[in-house]
Amino acid sequence: MTRGSPVLIAGGGIGGLATALGLAQKGIRSILLEKAAALGEIGAGIQLGPNAFHAFDYLGVGEAARGMAVYIDQLRLMDALTADEITHVDLGDDFRTRFGNPYAVVHRGDLHGVFLKACRDSALIDLRVSSEVTGYDQNGSSVTARLANGERVSGSLLIGADGLWSNVRKQVTADGPPRVSGHTTYRSVIPTEQMPEDLRWNAATLWAGPKCHIVHYPLSGWKVFNLVVTYHNDAPEPVAGKPVSDEEVMQGFGHIHARAREIIRHGRNWRLWVLCDRDPTERWIDGRVALLGDAAHPMLQYFAQGACQAMEDAVCLSHMLAQHDDYAMALDAYRAQRFPRTAKVQMLSRAIGEHIYHPDGEHARLRNAIMSAKSQAEWRDDFAWLYGGTGLNS
Ligand SMILES: Cc1cc2nc3c(=O)[nH]c(=O)nc-3n(C[C@H](O)[C@H](O)[C@H](O)COP(=O)(O)OP(=O)(O)OC[C@H]3O[C@@H](n4cnc5c(N)ncnc54)[C@H](O)[C@@H]3O)c2cc1C
């Protein structure tokens, strides 16, 4: 690859910033082109599996990222109809020893801030805002990104980290719009004192009910709780971040236990997303252009892994570009390593939505029986393929 000419990155989300940092670790310059007028993230939480911590270390932000995480004790699964615990996964010493890293939750803004500061501190990264990439042209020696403002920016490669509605994907893969799942998610962040006192658990808790589920966990040094509630209401159109009333959110949860409903009652300033994903496809690469993160493999959030997988992508891509002098071999090796793993997370995310988060009746009783019978060692074995990943293995 042409070392002198920078790599272009479309998108300044977690995937794009992680890519810029990964490339800088290998001495590769980049120009990051972000559509928005400012770089930032929405005010909500994010869960981080142990695989994310490996990526933080590789990207040079391990210490800063560890400093702003809340280290939860458990992943807890509750039955939203009975308010009984179905099972939990201990995240203590045995879990950390097995995976070499903890499981944690962070505020997205805090995490994005850590990445942004590291990017700003690097002389190898040029961050540009108000720079929407609309398409690209390439020849034998370079690729040129076309911007909505009429500018053209050239580099050795273009990485499309421009999210679910990626313009870069439109040209690379040309597979139409994402699939609308029909699942509606509402998000809110509330002060800890507004969370029912008996539910202030140091856990990522999921209440599973017929066609709905609720997730909550503490954030930002326990100052706030993140609430995410999802309702499978067959919503037909994609929506992202629309403000909605408290009453509208409550509508999908009349059938669950009062204790679970109570959590939703405390939410404020709710915003709505109709979730989208895609079927996996290997068409991530077009000459000097490659996709990464949600642009490559958008998934439902049910494994809490979209951002973790985007960071693993950044680790793998940087590693391959440093390993191979030939850019085509590097991009091919990146895709070969990342595609099977991310496709598995995409497909299993849909499956756990159907079989763990939303079942009813006999289906739910079967879930409870299977999941409550597992030992802690079995849980760790079940998660090994996911949390044991690093971006450098598959
Ligand atoms: C409700 C919910 C909960 C989630 N929880 C978790 C979780 O707990 N753990 C986890 O790991 N993941 C989680 N995810 C998934 C995670 O948020 C995404 O997978 C991750 O943010 C993807 O990062 P990205 O950088 O690929 O894309 P994005 O975050 O979408 O970033 C894309 C960036 O590109 C910019 N952009 C868009 N188009 C262009 C363009 N044409 N030119 C230039 N810039 C452009 C955008 O403005 C944005 O800044 C969750 C998702 C949802 C919806």
mmCIF file with all atom_site columns, C-alpha atoms and ligand atoms in Angstrom, residues 9-17 33-36 39-41 45-49 103 108 112 131-134 161-168 185 187 217 228 230 273 275 292-295 299-301 303-311, ligand 1:
data_model
loop_
_atom_site.group_PDB
_atom_site.id
_atom_site.type_symbol
_atom_site.label_atom_id
_atom_site.label_alt_id
_atom_site.label_comp_id
_atom_site.label_asym_id
_atom_site.label_entity_id
_atom_site.label_seq_id
_atom_site.pdbx_PDB_ins_code
_atom_site.Cartn_x
_atom_site.Cartn_y
_atom_site.Cartn_z
_atom_site.occupancy
_atom_site.B_iso_or_equiv
_atom_site.pdbx_formal_charge
_atom_site.auth_seq_id
_atom_site.auth_comp_id
_atom_site.auth_asym_id
_atom_site.auth_atom_id
_atom_site.pdbx_PDB_model_num
ATOM   1   C CA  . ILE A 1 9   ? -12.238 7.131  6.786  1.00 0.00 ? 9   ILE A CA  1
ATOM   2   C CA  . ALA A 1 10  ? -15.911 8.026  6.236  1.00 0.00 ? 10  ALA A CA  1
ATOM   3   C CA  . GLY A 1 11  ? -17.660 8.390  9.624  1.00 0.00 ? 11  GLY A CA  1
ATOM   4   C CA  . GLY A 1 12  ? -16.564 9.529  13.075 1.00 0.00 ? 12  GLY A CA  1
ATOM   5   C CA  . GLY A 1 13  ? -18.563 7.113  15.243 1.00 0.00 ? 13  GLY A CA  1
ATOM   6   C CA  . ILE A 1 14  ? -16.867 4.547  17.470 1.00 0.00 ? 14  ILE A CA  1
ATOM   7   C CA  . GLY A 1 15  ? -15.868 2.451  14.433 1.00 0.00 ? 15  GLY A CA  1
ATOM   8   C CA  . GLY A 1 16  ? -14.341 5.352  12.488 1.00 0.00 ? 16  GLY A CA  1
ATOM   9   C CA  . LEU A 1 17  ? -12.413 6.788  15.448 1.00 0.00 ? 17  LEU A CA  1
ATOM   10  C CA  . LEU A 1 33  ? -14.507 12.664 7.222  1.00 0.00 ? 33  LEU A CA  1
ATOM   11  C CA  . GLU A 1 34  ? -17.577 13.100 9.459  1.00 0.00 ? 34  GLU A CA  1
ATOM   12  C CA  . LYS A 1 35  ? -20.939 14.230 8.125  1.00 0.00 ? 35  LYS A CA  1
ATOM   13  C CA  . ALA A 1 36  ? -22.112 16.040 11.292 1.00 0.00 ? 36  ALA A CA  1
ATOM   14  C CA  . LEU A 1 39  ? -18.102 14.837 16.606 1.00 0.00 ? 39  LEU A CA  1
ATOM   15  C CA  . GLY A 1 40  ? -20.169 13.207 19.375 1.00 0.00 ? 40  GLY A CA  1
ATOM   16  C CA  . GLU A 1 41  ? -22.421 10.342 20.495 1.00 0.00 ? 41  GLU A CA  1
ATOM   17  C CA  . GLY A 1 45  ? -25.166 3.651  27.708 1.00 0.00 ? 45  GLY A CA  1
ATOM   18  C CA  . ILE A 1 46  ? -23.256 0.875  26.072 1.00 0.00 ? 46  ILE A CA  1
ATOM   19  C CA  . GLN A 1 47  ? -22.196 -2.550 27.340 1.00 0.00 ? 47  GLN A CA  1
ATOM   20  C CA  . LEU A 1 48  ? -18.651 -3.706 26.733 1.00 0.00 ? 48  LEU A CA  1
ATOM   21  C CA  . GLY A 1 49  ? -17.693 -7.373 26.651 1.00 0.00 ? 49  GLY A CA  1
ATOM   22  C CA  . TYR A 1 103 ? -17.345 -6.909 31.450 1.00 0.00 ? 103 TYR A CA  1
ATOM   23  C CA  . ARG A 1 108 ? -21.381 6.464  25.107 1.00 0.00 ? 108 ARG A CA  1
ATOM   24  C CA  . HIS A 1 112 ? -16.462 8.540  22.387 1.00 0.00 ? 112 HIS A CA  1
ATOM   25  C CA  . SER A 1 131 ? -17.786 16.354 5.428  1.00 0.00 ? 131 SER A CA  1
ATOM   26  C CA  . GLU A 1 132 ? -20.464 13.943 4.214  1.00 0.00 ? 132 GLU A CA  1
ATOM   27  C CA  . VAL A 1 133 ? -19.073 11.366 1.818  1.00 0.00 ? 133 VAL A CA  1
ATOM   28  C CA  . THR A 1 134 ? -21.567 10.840 -1.008 1.00 0.00 ? 134 THR A CA  1
ATOM   29  C CA  . ALA A 1 161 ? -17.379 3.477  8.730  1.00 0.00 ? 161 ALA A CA  1
ATOM   30  C CA  . ASP A 1 162 ? -20.465 5.572  8.018  1.00 0.00 ? 162 ASP A CA  1
ATOM   31  C CA  . GLY A 1 163 ? -22.988 3.460  9.905  1.00 0.00 ? 163 GLY A CA  1
ATOM   32  C CA  . LEU A 1 164 ? -26.304 1.792  9.166  1.00 0.00 ? 164 LEU A CA  1
ATOM   33  C CA  . TRP A 1 165 ? -27.239 4.159  6.310  1.00 0.00 ? 165 TRP A CA  1
ATOM   34  C CA  . SER A 1 166 ? -23.747 4.138  4.787  1.00 0.00 ? 166 SER A CA  1
ATOM   35  C CA  . ASN A 1 167 ? -23.313 5.977  1.479  1.00 0.00 ? 167 ASN A CA  1
ATOM   36  C CA  . VAL A 1 168 ? -20.089 4.072  0.932  1.00 0.00 ? 168 VAL A CA  1
ATOM   37  C CA  . THR A 1 185 ? -36.633 0.549  21.159 1.00 0.00 ? 185 THR A CA  1
ATOM   38  C CA  . ARG A 1 187 ? -34.086 4.877  25.458 1.00 0.00 ? 187 ARG A CA  1
ATOM   39  C CA  . TYR A 1 217 ? -27.753 -0.754 34.266 1.00 0.00 ? 217 TYR A CA  1
ATOM   40  C CA  . VAL A 1 228 ? -33.639 0.618  27.169 1.00 0.00 ? 228 VAL A CA  1
ATOM   41  C CA  . THR A 1 230 ? -38.046 -2.732 23.426 1.00 0.00 ? 230 THR A CA  1
ATOM   42  C CA  . TRP A 1 273 ? -35.614 3.886  17.402 1.00 0.00 ? 273 TRP A CA  1
ATOM   43  C CA  . LEU A 1 275 ? -34.330 -1.202 14.809 1.00 0.00 ? 275 LEU A CA  1
ATOM   44  C CA  . LEU A 1 292 ? -16.339 -1.512 8.700  1.00 0.00 ? 292 LEU A CA  1
ATOM   45  C CA  . GLY A 1 293 ? -18.676 -1.524 11.735 1.00 0.00 ? 293 GLY A CA  1
ATOM   46  C CA  . ASP A 1 294 ? -22.396 -1.016 11.173 1.00 0.00 ? 294 ASP A CA  1
ATOM   47  C CA  . ALA A 1 295 ? -21.756 -0.112 7.524  1.00 0.00 ? 295 ALA A CA  1
ATOM   48  C CA  . MET A 1 299 ? -27.004 -6.070 13.785 1.00 0.00 ? 299 MET A CA  1
ATOM   49  C CA  . LEU A 1 300 ? -29.797 -5.923 16.362 1.00 0.00 ? 300 LEU A CA  1
ATOM   50  C CA  . GLN A 1 301 ? -28.326 -4.853 19.707 1.00 0.00 ? 301 GLN A CA  1
ATOM   51  C CA  . PHE A 1 303 ? -25.798 -9.317 22.075 1.00 0.00 ? 303 PHE A CA  1
ATOM   52  C CA  . ALA A 1 304 ? -24.698 -5.745 22.991 1.00 0.00 ? 304 ALA A CA  1
ATOM   53  C CA  . GLN A 1 305 ? -21.851 -6.192 20.509 1.00 0.00 ? 305 GLN A CA  1
ATOM   54  C CA  . GLY A 1 306 ? -22.256 -3.748 17.571 1.00 0.00 ? 306 GLY A CA  1
ATOM   55  C CA  . ALA A 1 307 ? -19.674 -1.285 18.862 1.00 0.00 ? 307 ALA A CA  1
ATOM   56  C CA  . CYS A 1 308 ? -17.459 -4.089 20.228 1.00 0.00 ? 308 CYS A CA  1
ATOM   57  C CA  . GLN A 1 309 ? -17.408 -5.714 16.783 1.00 0.00 ? 309 GLN A CA  1
ATOM   58  C CA  . ALA A 1 310 ? -16.661 -2.355 15.134 1.00 0.00 ? 310 ALA A CA  1
ATOM   59  C CA  . MET A 1 311 ? -13.626 -1.984 17.430 1.00 0.00 ? 311 MET A CA  1
HETATM 60  C C1  . LIG B 2 .   ? -30.504 0.587  21.329 1.00 0.00 ? 1   LIG B C1  1
HETATM 61  C C2  . LIG B 2 .   ? -29.087 0.181  20.998 1.00 0.00 ? 1   LIG B C2  1
HETATM 62  C C3  . LIG B 2 .   ? -28.265 -0.324 21.989 1.00 0.00 ? 1   LIG B C3  1
HETATM 63  C C4  . LIG B 2 .   ? -26.971 -0.736 21.672 1.00 0.00 ? 1   LIG B C4  1
HETATM 64  N N1  . LIG B 2 .   ? -26.189 -1.243 22.671 1.00 0.00 ? 1   LIG B N1  1
HETATM 65  C C5  . LIG B 2 .   ? -24.946 -1.663 22.376 1.00 0.00 ? 1   LIG B C5  1
HETATM 66  C C6  . LIG B 2 .   ? -24.113 -2.200 23.415 1.00 0.00 ? 1   LIG B C6  1
HETATM 67  O O1  . LIG B 2 .   ? -24.527 -2.288 24.565 1.00 0.00 ? 1   LIG B O1  1
HETATM 68  N N2  . LIG B 2 .   ? -22.852 -2.610 23.071 1.00 0.00 ? 1   LIG B N2  1
HETATM 69  C C7  . LIG B 2 .   ? -22.371 -2.515 21.790 1.00 0.00 ? 1   LIG B C7  1
HETATM 70  O O2  . LIG B 2 .   ? -21.211 -2.898 21.543 1.00 0.00 ? 1   LIG B O2  1
HETATM 71  N N3  . LIG B 2 .   ? -23.140 -2.014 20.795 1.00 0.00 ? 1   LIG B N3  1
HETATM 72  C C8  . LIG B 2 .   ? -24.411 -1.585 21.050 1.00 0.00 ? 1   LIG B C8  1
HETATM 73  N N4  . LIG B 2 .   ? -25.183 -1.064 20.071 1.00 0.00 ? 1   LIG B N4  1
HETATM 74  C C9  . LIG B 2 .   ? -24.656 -1.018 18.689 1.00 0.00 ? 1   LIG B C9  1
HETATM 75  C C10 . LIG B 2 .   ? -23.717 0.171  18.488 1.00 0.00 ? 1   LIG B C10 1
HETATM 76  O O3  . LIG B 2 .   ? -24.344 1.363  18.891 1.00 0.00 ? 1   LIG B O3  1
HETATM 77  C C11 . LIG B 2 .   ? -23.329 0.284  17.002 1.00 0.00 ? 1   LIG B C11 1
HETATM 78  O O4  . LIG B 2 .   ? -23.034 -0.980 16.483 1.00 0.00 ? 1   LIG B O4  1
HETATM 79  C C12 . LIG B 2 .   ? -22.098 1.173  16.864 1.00 0.00 ? 1   LIG B C12 1
HETATM 80  O O5  . LIG B 2 .   ? -22.377 2.456  17.356 1.00 0.00 ? 1   LIG B O5  1
HETATM 81  C C13 . LIG B 2 .   ? -21.670 1.244  15.391 1.00 0.00 ? 1   LIG B C13 1
HETATM 82  O O6  . LIG B 2 .   ? -20.612 2.148  15.268 1.00 0.00 ? 1   LIG B O6  1
HETATM 83  P P1  . LIG B 2 .   ? -20.205 2.690  13.826 1.00 0.00 ? 1   LIG B P1  1
HETATM 84  O O7  . LIG B 2 .   ? -19.077 3.638  14.076 1.00 0.00 ? 1   LIG B O7  1
HETATM 85  O O8  . LIG B 2 .   ? -20.015 1.556  12.894 1.00 0.00 ? 1   LIG B O8  1
HETATM 86  O O9  . LIG B 2 .   ? -21.486 3.471  13.294 1.00 0.00 ? 1   LIG B O9  1
HETATM 87  P P2  . LIG B 2 .   ? -22.195 4.788  13.882 1.00 0.00 ? 1   LIG B P2  1
HETATM 88  O O10 . LIG B 2 .   ? -22.114 4.830  15.357 1.00 0.00 ? 1   LIG B O10 1
HETATM 89  O O11 . LIG B 2 .   ? -23.543 4.834  13.250 1.00 0.00 ? 1   LIG B O11 1
HETATM 90  O O12 . LIG B 2 .   ? -21.317 5.979  13.329 1.00 0.00 ? 1   LIG B O12 1
HETATM 91  C C14 . LIG B 2 .   ? -21.376 6.381  11.983 1.00 0.00 ? 1   LIG B C14 1
HETATM 92  C C15 . LIG B 2 .   ? -20.830 7.800  11.895 1.00 0.00 ? 1   LIG B C15 1
HETATM 93  O O13 . LIG B 2 .   ? -20.733 8.161  10.516 1.00 0.00 ? 1   LIG B O13 1
HETATM 94  C C16 . LIG B 2 .   ? -21.352 9.415  10.312 1.00 0.00 ? 1   LIG B C16 1
HETATM 95  N N5  . LIG B 2 .   ? -21.832 9.374  8.926  1.00 0.00 ? 1   LIG B N5  1
HETATM 96  C C17 . LIG B 2 .   ? -22.957 8.807  8.452  1.00 0.00 ? 1   LIG B C17 1
HETATM 97  N N6  . LIG B 2 .   ? -23.004 8.896  7.112  1.00 0.00 ? 1   LIG B N6  1
HETATM 98  C C18 . LIG B 2 .   ? -21.878 9.550  6.743  1.00 0.00 ? 1   LIG B C18 1
HETATM 99  C C19 . LIG B 2 .   ? -21.340 9.925  5.479  1.00 0.00 ? 1   LIG B C19 1
HETATM 100 N N7  . LIG B 2 .   ? -21.980 9.615  4.351  1.00 0.00 ? 1   LIG B N7  1
HETATM 101 N N8  . LIG B 2 .   ? -20.164 10.583 5.447  1.00 0.00 ? 1   LIG B N8  1
HETATM 102 C C20 . LIG B 2 .   ? -19.485 10.877 6.603  1.00 0.00 ? 1   LIG B C20 1
HETATM 103 N N9  . LIG B 2 .   ? -19.959 10.544 7.824  1.00 0.00 ? 1   LIG B N9  1
HETATM 104 C C21 . LIG B 2 .   ? -21.131 9.866  7.891  1.00 0.00 ? 1   LIG B C21 1
HETATM 105 C C22 . LIG B 2 .   ? -22.424 9.515  11.364 1.00 0.00 ? 1   LIG B C22 1
HETATM 106 O O14 . LIG B 2 .   ? -22.764 10.871 11.623 1.00 0.00 ? 1   LIG B O14 1
HETATM 107 C C23 . LIG B 2 .   ? -21.715 8.847  12.553 1.00 0.00 ? 1   LIG B C23 1
HETATM 108 O O15 . LIG B 2 .   ? -20.920 9.747  13.258 1.00 0.00 ? 1   LIG B O15 1
HETATM 109 C C24 . LIG B 2 .   ? -26.491 -0.642 20.339 1.00 0.00 ? 1   LIG B C24 1
HETATM 110 C C25 . LIG B 2 .   ? -27.313 -0.114 19.341 1.00 0.00 ? 1   LIG B C25 1
HETATM 111 C C26 . LIG B 2 .   ? -28.595 0.287  19.653 1.00 0.00 ? 1   LIG B C26 1
HETATM 112 C C27 . LIG B 2 .   ? -29.470 0.832  18.559 1.00 0.00 ? 1   LIG B C27 1
#
